[in-house]
Amino acid sequence: EEDGGGQAPAAEAAGFVASTVPEIEMLLGASEEYAASIPRGASNPFADVLYGVPISAPKLARIDALLHKFGGGAQIHVLIDHPSQLEICERYVERSRMSHDMARGGGTVSPDTSPYFTAFLKLDAGYHRAGVPPAQSGLELATKLMTSKSVKLRGVYTHCGHSYNATTAAELDDIARDDLDTSRKFLRDLTRHMQSIGWGEYANLRVPRLILSVGSTPSLFHHRRSSSPSGGGGGSDDDDDDDGDTANLELHPGNYALFDRQQIHLGSCRHESDVAGTILAAVIGHYPDRNTILLDAGALALSKDSTPQGGTCSIAGREDLVCLSTSQEVTVVGMKCNRPDGGGTFPFDDFPLGSKVRLLPNHSCLSAACFDRYHVVDEDEEALLLASADDGGGKKKLEDVEVVDTWTPARGW
Amino acid sequence: EEDGGGQAPAAEAAGFVASTVPEIEMLLGASEEYAASIPRGASNPFADVLYGVPISAPKLARIDALLHKFGGGAQIHVLIDHPSQLEICERYVERSRMSHDMARGGGTVSPDTSPYFTAFLKLDAGYHRAGVPPAQSGLELATKLMTSKSVKLRGVYTHCGHSYNATTAAELDDIARDDLDTSRKFLRDLTRHMQSIGWGEYANLRVPRLILSVGSTPSLFHHRRSSSPSGGGGGSDDDDDDDGDTANLELHPGNYALFDRQQIHLGSCRHESDVAGTILAAVIGHYPDRNTILLDAGALALSKDSTPQGGTCSIAGREDLVCLSTSQEVTVVGMKCNRPDGGGTFPFDDFPLGSKVRLLPNHSCLSAACFDRYHVVDEDEEALLLASADDGGGKKKLEDVEVVDTWTPARGW
């Protein structure tokens, strides 16, 4: 998912964004392994996870169960973009404290009244999927979060998913700058709003400590450019100048770890070899009458997601071919360009029945979610593969490449 | 998948089409349960399965393992549309017989030389996904299959998947008729071809016994119409008249068991209540500034498949709303029509945070493949639900509906 997997450079902000509860559980499991390998007290990014979907009551109960399972070292932050979600958290904490008091004999107030859950406020910075607008309703919700006895506000979160519709680098520069400007301006507005209702001193102390979590994979490399003096002009920042402070800044480019065909199109990466997640498929059909072949990977392996450059996926190293259609279990591959006279013959000899091809998915997040294990291949093997492809194949067969590890993903939600 | 799940009316042709090896294993498991409930020797459709994807060597080995596991009662037919696939089968049988002879002491020829695998020949009837053309290359491959010592040809198979692009009932009539005509004409041509090369007597005996397996869900109800005298004119049948014989005819409408939004569009079914597979989702966000809500079901539950009427899915009983976008874990829902003056307010009160909605998928095959269990609801409960929706909801909550059974699907491929 576009929101997933962000890990920030600053020590305080380091952590992960998860899109599902099983992902959180996997990360917290990893945090225990990781903790054993680092000095006591050192920062552990695996133990600091934001659940990046607006919180609901059933998910909150599952998150609380994970907090209990993994103990005091684990932090799971919830995402809030509506007052009712804060009420869900507050009711949950109230009931927990009551049942805790009951268990202790009842009657007395529990001494532990410090905030129980930590939260990010989701702001809508123009993508219009989730998020409260960075206007009056957003300021009121943020103030409620800042003053809640059950929830501690840790930061504000935006996802500029509209970057996926950008067609030029200049547009991405603008989106990256607006994304960050929206959050910075919101925090200034929040301080003023809280000052106006008598919480000024508290706001002065707490607001500067909030984390700004912004970004998307397509806009990732456009933040540096737009934060330079020459690139920063003409922004939406309508009063103060930014000081460029990035102490509490966190970027969350969820697709960065794998990339895919869409990211090549968007310029997030350049080459097929930048795409780290590919699907091994077998050739199972030859159709000389219509110059196509059939592969045994379909929508169950690739998803049906599309990308502007067309094709349902692509075969690594074969820019002359196009994946014409993908149904549930199979994909039809044809030639990208027939000869001007309408002739031309599919290079069947390069793809004997039973041979393997490596497919680049349109959207690696959805394609990765189709599988219950990933085979990890060494970078040198990868280079060898590409060299083979450049030479027309044959040096080393795909199925002979050494698998150095097997990873098991979190599944479900 | 479009090809899956066909079950024919005629006793001899009764059986299933599976799209994955795990599906075959599930069906054969069911066949053992079913066999215990029927008279000895009675027809058992679960024990008669076609693997509906062109066969490859790794899949053939898995199918052979299933044949051994489930014993003599089970039949698994393979699909062939290229001479190399027949060679794969023949080499496999040859190796099996050799190793069997070796185990018996070697030297002698195994007495069991009857065909080992049964197969359908996949014909391309115009969809151009898989299938050999019903021309000279198809006749030559069919003849090889008819005379193979390792494989027994059981029938010819077409899937008129281009029916999904039809826009009128008349087009579907034509596609259904052409689909069947293609297979019938092919069998007549096959008899003549085999007569011309000295296999006439054999062809006269065997060809009439071949099964014709045709169809698709959109064309299902157009077969009856196009086989009537008035509807049968103008077909592609260029010589003999059809006698309308359906003794060996098998239809495989894979989507018929569930239907979906696309099938409503195509006229395969009419009403939302005809769609048997729906997804229960929760409302997790309200966005009054832009008149949308957020649901906790995304592409991991719905797939990214599209359908001509637009929308990434639809909410049962709410034709006033449209599912605007679906990302990995969430779906954004808005109003289908704003007021002419641009105003109008989303009916937030009908969808409190935490309430449940029932989603109709664009493509039920891909959506069903997202889940590891299905909750089965009684038809009366279903009627009750719809009545509640008609009354504006509130009579019975979706989450209170009684689940009468839970089904576990086959997964992977």
mmCIF file of N, CA and C in Angstrom, chain B residues 2 15 22 47 60 64 71 98 105 185 189 194 320 330 351 368:
data_model
loop_
_atom_site.group_PDB
_atom_site.id
_atom_site.type_symbol
_atom_site.label_atom_id
_atom_site.label_comp_id
_atom_site.label_asym_id
_atom_site.label_seq_id
_atom_site.Cartn_x
_atom_site.Cartn_y
_atom_site.Cartn_z
ATOM 1 N N GLU B 2 -13.325 -17.375 -15.451
ATOM 2 C CA GLU B 2 -14.430 -17.536 -16.390
ATOM 3 C C GLU B 2 -14.640 -18.991 -16.765
ATOM 4 N N GLY B 15 -19.570 -33.147 -14.595
ATOM 5 C CA GLY B 15 -18.247 -33.012 -14.015
ATOM 6 C C GLY B 15 -17.944 -31.567 -13.708
ATOM 7 N N PRO B 22 -4.966 -27.148 -6.470
ATOM 8 C CA PRO B 22 -5.655 -27.294 -5.177
ATOM 9 C C PRO B 22 -7.175 -27.449 -5.312
ATOM 10 N N ALA B 47 -15.881 -36.587 -9.055
ATOM 11 C CA ALA B 47 -14.732 -37.432 -9.397
ATOM 12 C C ALA B 47 -14.313 -37.244 -10.847
ATOM 13 N N LEU B 60 1.532 -31.635 -14.506
ATOM 14 C CA LEU B 60 1.194 -33.017 -14.840
ATOM 15 C C LEU B 60 1.652 -33.954 -13.725
ATOM 16 N N ASP B 64 -0.767 -36.349 -11.586
ATOM 17 C CA ASP B 64 -0.546 -37.790 -11.477
ATOM 18 C C ASP B 64 -0.510 -38.212 -10.005
ATOM 19 N N GLY B 71 -7.036 -42.802 -6.301
ATOM 20 C CA GLY B 71 -7.354 -44.132 -6.798
ATOM 21 C C GLY B 71 -8.172 -44.153 -8.067
ATOM 22 N N MET B 98 8.463 -47.218 -17.819
ATOM 23 C CA MET B 98 9.818 -47.754 -17.699
ATOM 24 C C MET B 98 10.180 -47.999 -16.243
ATOM 25 N N GLY B 105 11.523 -55.772 -12.293
ATOM 26 C CA GLY B 105 12.675 -56.598 -12.627
ATOM 27 C C GLY B 105 13.268 -56.252 -13.982
ATOM 28 N N LYS B 185 -18.531 -28.080 -36.184
ATOM 29 C CA LYS B 185 -17.891 -28.111 -37.503
ATOM 30 C C LYS B 185 -16.509 -28.750 -37.392
ATOM 31 N N ASP B 189 -15.044 -31.809 -39.556
ATOM 32 C CA ASP B 189 -13.777 -31.687 -40.291
ATOM 33 C C ASP B 189 -12.782 -32.751 -39.836
ATOM 34 N N MET B 194 -9.459 -37.411 -40.817
ATOM 35 C CA MET B 194 -8.963 -38.742 -40.448
ATOM 36 C C MET B 194 -9.302 -39.765 -41.533
ATOM 37 N N ASP B 320 -27.906 5.134 -4.843
ATOM 38 C CA ASP B 320 -27.597 6.565 -4.827
ATOM 39 C C ASP B 320 -26.111 6.831 -4.575
ATOM 40 N N VAL B 330 -8.607 0.129 1.724
ATOM 41 C CA VAL B 330 -9.795 0.959 1.944
ATOM 42 C C VAL B 330 -10.477 1.343 0.637
ATOM 43 N N PHE B 351 -24.954 5.682 7.836
ATOM 44 C CA PHE B 351 -23.696 4.918 7.905
ATOM 45 C C PHE B 351 -22.842 5.363 9.091
ATOM 46 N N ALA B 368 -13.586 -13.509 -4.424
ATOM 47 C CA ALA B 368 -13.668 -14.720 -3.593
ATOM 48 C C ALA B 368 -12.274 -15.283 -3.315
#
